[in-house]
Amino acid sequence: MKYAILTHGGAASPHAHSDGCVKAAEAARDVLESGGDALSAALAATVMLEDDPRFNAGTGSNLRFDGKTIEMDASVMTSDARFGAVACIERVKNPVLVAARVMETPHLLIVGDGATSFARACGFDAYDPTTEGARSKHARAMADLRGQGDGDFATDVAPWQKIDWPRLWNFASEPPIQDTVGAVVRDGQGRFAATASTGGTVYMLRGRVGDSPLMGCGVYAGPAGAVAATGVGEEIVRRFLAKTVYDWLEEGIPAARAAQRGIAKFPEIVDVGLLVASREGQAIASNRNMASALIVG
Ligand code: ASP
């Protein structure tokens, strides 16, 4: 069977960042070509994307609304139904590697302080993922909000309810606001893996969790293929997107059509992107620009 490696740099990320996705896909290809499986390849690609400060995952993750806190979400799933995830993990370099260690436990998802302590127990050193780019992105986001609420957004939900959300989720800023990363791999033996890793969106309360660490929402994998999603997490969760698209693959719908149908479930105002690999094909789809790469071998 031909292998396929798909990587993305987030719904609404500029095509100019696709070089980072290409490098990540090449790292995954090196793993496959030296005998590694889909899981190892997907992790290698995701680590490379997390380490690229242009993307909102690992180094370069978004700051929460308080302008100080970084909480990251990541997950990984394989076609033999193994799954591991962390949510709101702090001060680690590569959340996806911690998610992979969760696969070795009886649990699926570990969150918050528990996730950070679990990482330390596994030997992951303390690391500050804050970048100047994330600081200025946060400053621009705050400037954009000025005058739209009259409370303390960091601690109080009420002022958020006055916000014109549709405008804010799509506010024009450069670089763009999301840039989550993910990978999907089919190896030569027909095994699949999918990953997601994110610093979340821009306007986030502390403790907010998106789709990325939720099985069936941000990622899903099974014998028929693998799916990774990116975009507005709350909207992706509402549509149970990754599992919905996977089910179409299982019904025999081609990867490209399944990906397009997945994107079509969202109104135009919601950013969304998908990586999809099936036994026979693969597809990348988004309703925005999306930095991405595909290697088929
Ligand atoms: N899905 C991510 C989240 O909502 C963000 C993204 O994909 O850009 O946390």
Short mmCIF file of C-alpha atoms in Angstrom, two decimals, residues 49 115 132 215 229 232:
data_model
loop_
_atom_site.label_atom_id
_atom_site.label_comp_id
_atom_site.label_asym_id
_atom_site.label_seq_id
_atom_site.Cartn_x
_atom_site.Cartn_y
_atom_site.Cartn_z
CA LEU A 49 5.27 21.85 13.79
CA ALA A 115 -1.43 16.81 32.91
CA GLU A 132 7.24 37.61 21.19
CA MET A 215 -11.71 11.96 20.39
CA ALA A 229 -9.62 18.86 12.07
CA VAL A 232 -13.19 27.03 15.68
#
